[in-house]
Amino acid sequence: MRPILLKGHERSITCVKFNYDGDLLFTASKDHTPSVWRSEDGDRLGTFNGHKGTVWDLDCNRFSTHLLTASADASAKLWSCKTGECERTYVHRGPVRGVAWADGSKMFATISDHFVEHNAKICVYDVDSETPKVEIDLPKDNSNKRVNPTNIVWLALNEYILVTFDNGAIRLYDPTTGNEEDEITAHEKKIIRVSFNRDKTLFITASADFTSKLFDAVDLKHHKTYKTDRPVNDAVISETKDHILLGGGQEAMSVTTTSGKVGKFETRFFHLVYEEEFGTVKGHFGPINALDINPNGLSFASGAEDGYIRLHFFDKSYVDMKDPVPEEPIEGEVDVNPAEQ
């Protein structure tokens, strides 16, 4: 597997995402400056300068014309992908933890942490307005504990907004009324990241409880669990194979006391259906914080606490690998029905 090491950030990586077409890679880190790279060869095309705090999340729209970023400086920003200029700034009361485009790229939603007396919030914006059209307050729970949102995603056709929380819960909200429509407890600990397949029928969670889980996006039914021996910081679903990629590692605070081999800072490959681990890709010197796989299925990117992004290109043997139980007979084979034997 041929990796390209992308050296452009000064601090640990927080987010890596391919655009819809897979030709651009957007990255964010704690150094305040998101970057965009050409995914084919790893050339850096530019940066987005303007934030004054850690950039926790970013999202590129369908046609790669605009980028949204969420930052700890209590703002979300709208950028032109062509020029790198900031077109709008959306001011919040607390650090902005996540941002997501709605289908159609006319609206977007953000999540922000609590700050002093202000509760955590979910905000829905029209792109042209710097004032939210819907604000959903997230007060303390029944035990008087603060529950902070960690990720936000729009479901298909903008029907609901899915939000994950640091207590392991997943909630669905109506983006028009702000009402909570459903809630499930998915994990015992914090849900660090959530990602969907392209048609938004399945989503996978990554949690600090050492597991990653696959859910149906329509009814929130739990289907599969992928178990590891370390916190899972990110998980993605392959678009071309029935495979899951997990990234994580031992907590950053104790990294300096162990070697890279002990810390287990590799990307792990699991079979989506059988829940079995069948491969690892090593290289980072700190826990992997972010993962994404190219929509064309030919490469994936990982960003870690060491401040590097590794852009891996799959070997031909992996790209050509067949499913162990093919759904249709391979050309030249005879489809034998067991009942007819």
CSV table of C-alpha atoms in Angstrom, one decimal:
chain,number,residue,atom,x,y,z
A,1,MET,CA,0.0,0.0,0.0
A,2,ARG,CA,1.5,3.3,-1.1
A,3,PRO,CA,1.1,6.2,1.3
A,4,ILE,CA,1.7,9.9,0.7
A,5,LEU,CA,2.5,11.9,3.8
A,6,LEU,CA,0.8,15.3,3.9
A,7,LYS,CA,2.7,17.8,6.0
A,8,GLY,CA,0.7,21.0,6.2
A,9,HIS,CA,-0.6,21.3,9.8
A,10,GLU,CA,1.3,22.3,12.9
A,11,ARG,CA,-0.9,20.6,15.5
A,12,SER,CA,-3.0,17.4,15.8
A,13,ILE,CA,-5.6,16.7,13.1
A,14,THR,CA,-9.3,16.9,14.0
A,15,CYS,CA,-11.1,16.1,10.7
A,16,VAL,CA,-10.4,14.8,7.2
A,17,LYS,CA,-13.1,14.6,4.5
A,18,PHE,CA,-13.2,13.9,0.8
A,19,ASN,CA,-15.6,16.0,-1.4
A,20,TYR,CA,-18.5,14.3,-3.2
A,21,ASP,CA,-16.4,13.6,-6.3
A,22,GLY,CA,-13.4,12.4,-4.4
A,23,ASP,CA,-10.9,14.7,-6.2
A,24,LEU,CA,-10.3,17.0,-3.2
A,25,LEU,CA,-9.4,16.3,0.4
A,26,PHE,CA,-10.3,18.8,3.1
A,27,THR,CA,-8.5,18.7,6.4
A,28,ALA,CA,-8.8,20.6,9.7
A,29,SER,CA,-6.6,20.7,12.8
A,30,LYS,CA,-6.0,22.5,16.1
A,31,ASP,CA,-3.7,25.0,14.3
A,32,HIS,CA,-6.8,27.2,13.2
A,33,THR,CA,-6.2,26.8,9.4
A,34,PRO,CA,-8.1,24.2,7.4
A,35,SER,CA,-6.5,23.1,4.1
A,36,VAL,CA,-7.5,21.6,0.8
A,37,TRP,CA,-5.4,19.0,-1.1
A,38,ARG,CA,-5.6,17.3,-4.4
A,39,SER,CA,-6.4,13.7,-3.6
A,40,GLU,CA,-4.7,12.3,-6.7
A,41,ASP,CA,-1.1,13.3,-5.7
A,42,GLY,CA,-1.3,15.0,-2.3
A,43,ASP,CA,-0.5,18.5,-3.5
A,44,ARG,CA,-1.8,21.3,-1.2
A,45,LEU,CA,-4.1,23.6,-3.2
A,46,GLY,CA,-4.7,26.2,-0.5
A,47,THR,CA,-5.7,27.2,3.0
A,48,PHE,CA,-8.7,28.9,4.6
A,49,ASN,CA,-7.3,31.6,6.9
A,50,GLY,CA,-9.5,33.4,9.5
A,51,HIS,CA,-10.3,31.2,12.5
A,52,LYS,CA,-8.8,32.0,15.9
A,53,GLY,CA,-9.4,28.6,17.5
A,54,THR,CA,-9.3,24.9,16.9
A,55,VAL,CA,-11.3,23.9,13.8
A,56,TRP,CA,-13.3,20.9,15.0
A,57,ASP,CA,-15.4,20.0,11.9
A,58,LEU,CA,-15.9,20.9,8.3
A,59,ASP,CA,-18.2,20.0,5.5
A,60,CYS,CA,-18.0,20.7,1.7
A,61,ASN,CA,-21.2,21.1,-0.3
A,62,ARG,CA,-22.3,18.8,-3.2
A,63,PHE,CA,-20.6,20.6,-6.0
A,64,SER,CA,-17.5,21.7,-4.1
A,65,THR,CA,-18.2,25.4,-4.4
A,66,HIS,CA,-18.4,26.2,-0.7
A,67,LEU,CA,-16.9,24.9,2.6
A,68,LEU,CA,-18.4,25.2,6.1
A,69,THR,CA,-16.1,25.1,9.1
A,70,ALA,CA,-16.9,24.9,12.8
A,71,SER,CA,-14.4,26.3,15.3
A,72,ALA,CA,-13.7,26.7,19.0
A,73,ASP,CA,-13.6,30.5,18.5
A,74,ALA,CA,-17.4,30.3,18.8
A,75,SER,CA,-18.1,30.8,15.1
A,76,ALA,CA,-18.9,28.9,11.9
A,77,LYS,CA,-17.6,30.2,8.6
A,78,LEU,CA,-18.7,29.9,5.0
A,79,TRP,CA,-15.7,29.8,2.5
A,80,SER,CA,-15.4,29.9,-1.2
A,81,CYS,CA,-13.5,26.8,-2.3
A,82,LYS,CA,-12.3,28.6,-5.4
A,83,THR,CA,-10.7,31.6,-3.8
A,84,GLY,CA,-10.3,30.6,-0.2
A,85,GLU,CA,-12.1,33.7,1.0
A,86,CYS,CA,-14.5,33.8,3.9
A,87,GLU,CA,-17.9,34.9,2.7
A,88,ARG,CA,-19.9,34.8,5.9
A,89,THR,CA,-19.3,34.3,9.6
A,90,TYR,CA,-22.1,32.8,11.8
A,91,VAL,CA,-21.5,33.8,15.5
A,92,HIS,CA,-22.4,31.4,18.3
A,93,ARG,CA,-22.5,31.7,22.1
A,94,GLY,CA,-20.1,28.8,22.7
A,95,PRO,CA,-17.5,26.7,20.8
A,96,VAL,CA,-18.9,25.2,17.6
A,97,ARG,CA,-18.4,21.5,17.7
A,98,GLY,CA,-20.0,20.4,14.3
A,99,VAL,CA,-21.4,21.6,11.1
A,100,ALA,CA,-23.4,19.9,8.3
A,101,TRP,CA,-24.9,20.9,4.9
A,102,ALA,CA,-28.5,20.0,4.2
A,103,ASP,CA,-29.4,18.3,0.9
A,104,GLY,CA,-29.6,21.0,-1.7
A,105,SER,CA,-26.9,23.1,0.0
A,106,LYS,CA,-29.5,25.9,0.8
A,107,MET,CA,-29.4,25.3,4.6
A,108,PHE,CA,-27.0,23.9,7.2
A,109,ALA,CA,-27.0,23.1,10.8
A,110,THR,CA,-24.4,23.5,13.7
A,111,ILE,CA,-24.0,22.2,17.2
A,112,SER,CA,-22.3,24.3,19.9
A,113,ASP,CA,-21.1,23.5,23.4
A,114,HIS,CA,-22.4,25.3,26.5
A,115,PHE,CA,-20.6,28.4,27.6
A,116,VAL,CA,-21.0,30.0,31.1
A,117,GLU,CA,-24.8,30.3,31.6
A,118,HIS,CA,-25.6,29.5,27.9
A,119,ASN,CA,-26.8,25.9,27.2
A,120,ALA,CA,-25.5,23.8,24.3
A,121,LYS,CA,-27.5,24.5,21.1
A,122,ILE,CA,-28.4,23.1,17.7
A,123,CYS,CA,-28.9,25.9,15.2
A,124,VAL,CA,-30.4,25.7,11.7
A,125,TYR,CA,-29.4,28.5,9.2
A,126,ASP,CA,-30.3,29.5,5.7
A,127,VAL,CA,-27.0,30.1,3.9
A,128,ASP,CA,-27.9,33.8,3.2
A,129,SER,CA,-28.7,34.7,6.8
A,130,GLU,CA,-26.4,35.0,9.7
A,131,THR,CA,-29.3,34.6,12.1
A,132,PRO,CA,-30.5,31.0,12.8
A,133,LYS,CA,-34.1,30.3,11.7
A,134,VAL,CA,-34.4,27.4,14.3
A,135,GLU,CA,-32.6,27.2,17.7
A,136,ILE,CA,-32.9,24.0,19.8
A,137,ASP,CA,-31.8,24.4,23.4
A,138,LEU,CA,-30.0,21.4,25.0
A,139,PRO,CA,-30.5,21.9,28.8
A,140,LYS,CA,-29.1,19.7,31.6
A,141,ASP,CA,-30.5,16.2,31.8
A,142,ASN,CA,-32.7,14.8,34.6
A,143,SER,CA,-29.6,14.2,36.8
A,144,ASN,CA,-28.5,17.8,36.4
A,145,LYS,CA,-25.6,16.9,34.2
A,146,ARG,CA,-24.6,18.7,31.1
A,147,VAL,CA,-24.9,16.6,27.9
A,148,ASN,CA,-22.9,18.0,25.0
A,149,PRO,CA,-23.5,17.2,21.3
A,150,THR,CA,-20.6,15.7,19.4
A,151,ASN,CA,-21.8,15.3,15.8
A,152,ILE,CA,-24.6,16.5,13.6
A,153,VAL,CA,-25.8,15.1,10.2
A,154,TRP,CA,-28.9,15.6,8.1
A,155,LEU,CA,-30.8,12.5,7.2
A,156,ALA,CA,-32.1,11.8,3.6
A,157,LEU,CA,-34.3,14.5,2.1
A,158,ASN,CA,-33.7,16.7,5.2
A,159,GLU,CA,-36.4,14.9,7.1
A,160,TYR,CA,-34.5,14.9,10.4
A,161,ILE,CA,-31.3,16.1,12.0
A,162,LEU,CA,-29.3,13.3,13.7
A,163,VAL,CA,-27.2,14.4,16.7
A,164,THR,CA,-24.9,12.3,18.8
A,165,PHE,CA,-23.9,13.1,22.4
A,166,ASP,CA,-21.1,12.5,24.9
A,167,ASN,CA,-23.3,10.3,27.0
A,168,GLY,CA,-23.7,7.7,24.2
A,169,ALA,CA,-27.1,8.8,23.1
A,170,ILE,CA,-28.4,9.5,19.6
A,171,ARG,CA,-31.4,11.8,19.0
A,172,LEU,CA,-33.4,12.8,16.0
A,173,TYR,CA,-34.8,16.4,15.7
A,174,ASP,CA,-37.3,17.9,13.4
A,175,PRO,CA,-35.4,20.7,11.6
A,176,THR,CA,-38.6,22.8,11.1
A,177,THR,CA,-40.2,22.7,14.6
A,178,GLY,CA,-37.1,21.8,16.7
A,179,ASN,CA,-39.0,19.0,18.4
A,180,GLU,CA,-37.1,15.9,19.5
A,181,GLU,CA,-38.6,12.9,17.6
A,182,ASP,CA,-36.6,9.9,18.8
A,183,GLU,CA,-33.8,8.9,21.1
A,184,ILE,CA,-31.8,5.8,21.6
A,185,THR,CA,-28.8,4.9,23.8
A,186,ALA,CA,-26.2,3.5,21.4
A,187,HIS,CA,-23.0,3.4,23.6
A,188,GLU,CA,-21.9,3.4,27.2
A,189,LYS,CA,-19.5,6.2,26.7
A,190,LYS,CA,-19.0,9.2,24.4
A,191,ILE,CA,-19.8,8.9,20.7
A,192,ILE,CA,-16.7,10.5,19.1
A,193,ARG,CA,-17.7,10.4,15.5
A,194,VAL,CA,-20.5,9.2,13.2
A,195,SER,CA,-20.5,8.7,9.4
A,196,PHE,CA,-23.0,7.6,6.8
A,197,ASN,CA,-22.8,5.7,3.5
A,198,ARG,CA,-23.5,7.8,0.4
A,199,ASP,CA,-27.2,7.2,0.1
A,200,LYS,CA,-27.7,7.7,3.9
A,201,THR,CA,-29.3,4.3,4.5
A,202,LEU,CA,-26.7,3.1,7.1
A,203,PHE,CA,-24.5,5.0,9.6
A,204,ILE,CA,-21.6,3.9,11.8
A,205,THR,CA,-20.6,5.3,15.2
A,206,ALA,CA,-17.2,5.4,16.8
A,207,SER,CA,-17.1,5.5,20.6
A,208,ALA,CA,-14.7,5.7,23.6
A,209,ASP,CA,-16.2,2.4,24.9
A,210,PHE,CA,-13.9,0.5,22.5
A,211,THR,CA,-16.7,-0.3,20.0
A,212,SER,CA,-18.1,0.8,16.7
A,213,LYS,CA,-21.7,0.1,15.8
A,214,LEU,CA,-23.6,-0.1,12.5
A,215,PHE,CA,-27.2,1.2,12.5
A,216,ASP,CA,-30.1,1.5,10.0
A,217,ALA,CA,-30.6,5.2,9.3
A,218,VAL,CA,-34.4,4.9,8.8
A,219,ASP,CA,-35.5,3.2,12.1
A,220,LEU,CA,-32.2,3.5,14.1
A,221,LYS,CA,-32.1,-0.3,14.4
A,222,HIS,CA,-28.7,-1.7,15.6
A,223,HIS,CA,-27.2,-4.2,13.1
A,224,LYS,CA,-23.5,-4.9,13.8
A,225,THR,CA,-20.9,-4.3,16.5
A,226,TYR,CA,-17.1,-4.1,15.8
A,227,LYS,CA,-15.1,-4.6,19.0
A,228,THR,CA,-11.6,-3.4,19.6
A,229,ASP,CA,-9.2,-3.1,22.6
A,230,ARG,CA,-8.8,0.7,22.4
A,231,PRO,CA,-11.0,3.8,22.0
A,232,VAL,CA,-12.4,4.2,18.5
A,233,ASN,CA,-12.0,7.8,17.3
A,234,ASP,CA,-13.5,7.5,13.8
A,235,ALA,CA,-15.1,4.9,11.6
A,236,VAL,CA,-16.1,4.9,7.9
A,237,ILE,CA,-18.1,2.7,5.5
A,238,SER,CA,-16.5,1.7,2.2
A,239,GLU,CA,-18.6,2.6,-0.8
A,240,THR,CA,-17.2,-0.1,-3.1
A,241,LYS,CA,-16.8,-3.1,-0.7
A,242,ASP,CA,-18.5,-4.5,2.4
A,243,HIS,CA,-15.7,-3.2,4.6
A,244,ILE,CA,-15.4,-0.9,7.6
A,245,LEU,CA,-12.3,1.2,8.5
A,246,LEU,CA,-11.7,2.0,12.2
A,247,GLY,CA,-9.1,4.4,13.6
A,248,GLY,CA,-8.2,5.2,17.1
A,249,GLY,CA,-5.6,4.3,19.7
A,250,GLN,CA,-4.7,4.9,23.3
A,251,GLU,CA,-5.5,8.3,24.7
A,252,ALA,CA,-3.3,11.2,23.7
A,253,MET,CA,-2.3,12.1,27.3
A,254,SER,CA,-0.5,8.8,27.8
A,255,VAL,CA,1.1,8.5,24.3
A,256,THR,CA,4.5,9.8,25.4
A,257,THR,CA,5.0,6.9,27.8
A,258,THR,CA,4.6,4.2,25.2
A,259,SER,CA,6.1,3.2,21.9
A,260,GLY,CA,4.1,3.4,18.6
A,261,LYS,CA,3.7,-0.4,18.6
A,262,VAL,CA,2.2,-0.6,22.1
A,263,GLY,CA,-0.1,2.4,21.4
A,264,LYS,CA,-1.7,0.6,18.5
A,265,PHE,CA,-2.1,3.6,16.2
A,266,GLU,CA,-3.1,1.7,13.1
A,267,THR,CA,-6.2,1.8,10.8
A,268,ARG,CA,-8.1,-1.5,11.2
A,269,PHE,CA,-10.2,-3.1,8.5
A,270,PHE,CA,-13.3,-5.1,9.4
A,271,HIS,CA,-15.8,-7.0,7.2
A,272,LEU,CA,-19.1,-5.2,7.4
A,273,VAL,CA,-21.2,-8.3,7.6
A,274,TYR,CA,-19.1,-10.8,9.5
A,275,GLU,CA,-17.6,-8.3,12.0
A,276,GLU,CA,-14.2,-9.9,11.6
A,277,GLU,CA,-10.9,-7.9,11.5
A,278,PHE,CA,-8.8,-8.9,8.5
A,279,GLY,CA,-6.1,-6.2,8.2
A,280,THR,CA,-4.3,-3.2,9.6
A,281,VAL,CA,-2.4,-0.3,8.1
A,282,LYS,CA,0.3,1.2,10.3
A,283,GLY,CA,2.3,4.5,10.1
A,284,HIS,CA,1.1,7.1,12.6
A,285,PHE,CA,2.9,8.0,15.8
A,286,GLY,CA,-0.2,9.0,17.7
A,287,PRO,CA,-3.8,8.0,18.0
A,288,ILE,CA,-5.8,8.4,14.7
A,289,ASN,CA,-8.4,11.2,15.2
A,290,ALA,CA,-10.0,11.2,11.7
A,291,LEU,CA,-10.6,8.9,8.8
A,292,ASP,CA,-12.3,9.1,5.4
A,293,ILE,CA,-12.4,6.8,2.4
A,294,ASN,CA,-12.4,8.1,-1.2
A,295,PRO,CA,-15.9,7.6,-2.8
A,296,ASN,CA,-14.1,5.8,-5.7
A,297,GLY,CA,-12.8,3.2,-3.2
A,298,LEU,CA,-9.2,3.5,-4.4
A,299,SER,CA,-7.7,5.4,-1.5
A,300,PHE,CA,-8.3,6.5,2.1
A,301,ALA,CA,-6.9,9.3,4.3
A,302,SER,CA,-6.1,9.2,8.0
A,303,GLY,CA,-5.2,12.1,10.3
A,304,ALA,CA,-3.7,11.7,13.7
A,305,GLU,CA,-2.5,13.4,16.9
A,306,ASP,CA,1.0,13.5,15.4
A,307,GLY,CA,-0.2,16.3,13.0
A,308,TYR,CA,0.3,14.3,9.8
A,309,ILE,CA,-2.3,13.2,7.3
A,310,ARG,CA,-1.5,9.9,5.5
A,311,LEU,CA,-3.1,9.4,2.1
A,312,HIS,CA,-3.0,5.7,1.3
A,313,PHE,CA,-3.6,4.2,-2.1
A,314,PHE,CA,-4.9,0.6,-2.1
A,315,ASP,CA,-2.9,-2.1,-3.9
A,316,LYS,CA,-4.5,-3.7,-6.9
A,317,SER,CA,-4.9,-7.0,-5.0
A,318,TYR,CA,-7.2,-5.2,-2.5
A,319,VAL,CA,-9.2,-3.4,-5.3
A,320,ASP,CA,-9.7,-6.6,-7.2
A,321,MET,CA,-10.5,-8.7,-4.1
A,322,LYS,CA,-13.8,-10.5,-4.3
A,323,ASP,CA,-16.4,-10.9,-1.6
A,324,PRO,CA,-15.9,-14.3,0.2
A,325,VAL,CA,-19.6,-15.1,-0.5
A,326,PRO,CA,-20.5,-13.5,-3.9
A,327,GLU,CA,-24.1,-12.7,-4.4
A,328,GLU,CA,-24.1,-13.6,-8.1
A,329,PRO,CA,-22.1,-16.4,-9.8
A,330,ILE,CA,-18.8,-15.3,-11.3
A,331,GLU,CA,-18.7,-15.5,-15.1
A,332,GLY,CA,-18.1,-19.1,-16.1
A,333,GLU,CA,-19.4,-20.6,-12.9
A,334,VAL,CA,-22.6,-22.6,-12.5
A,335,ASP,CA,-25.1,-21.3,-10.0
A,336,VAL,CA,-26.1,-24.4,-8.0
A,337,ASN,CA,-29.2,-24.3,-5.8
A,338,PRO,CA,-28.6,-26.4,-2.7
A,339,ALA,CA,-32.3,-27.5,-2.8
A,340,GLU,CA,-31.7,-29.1,-6.2
A,341,GLN,CA,-28.6,-31.1,-5.2
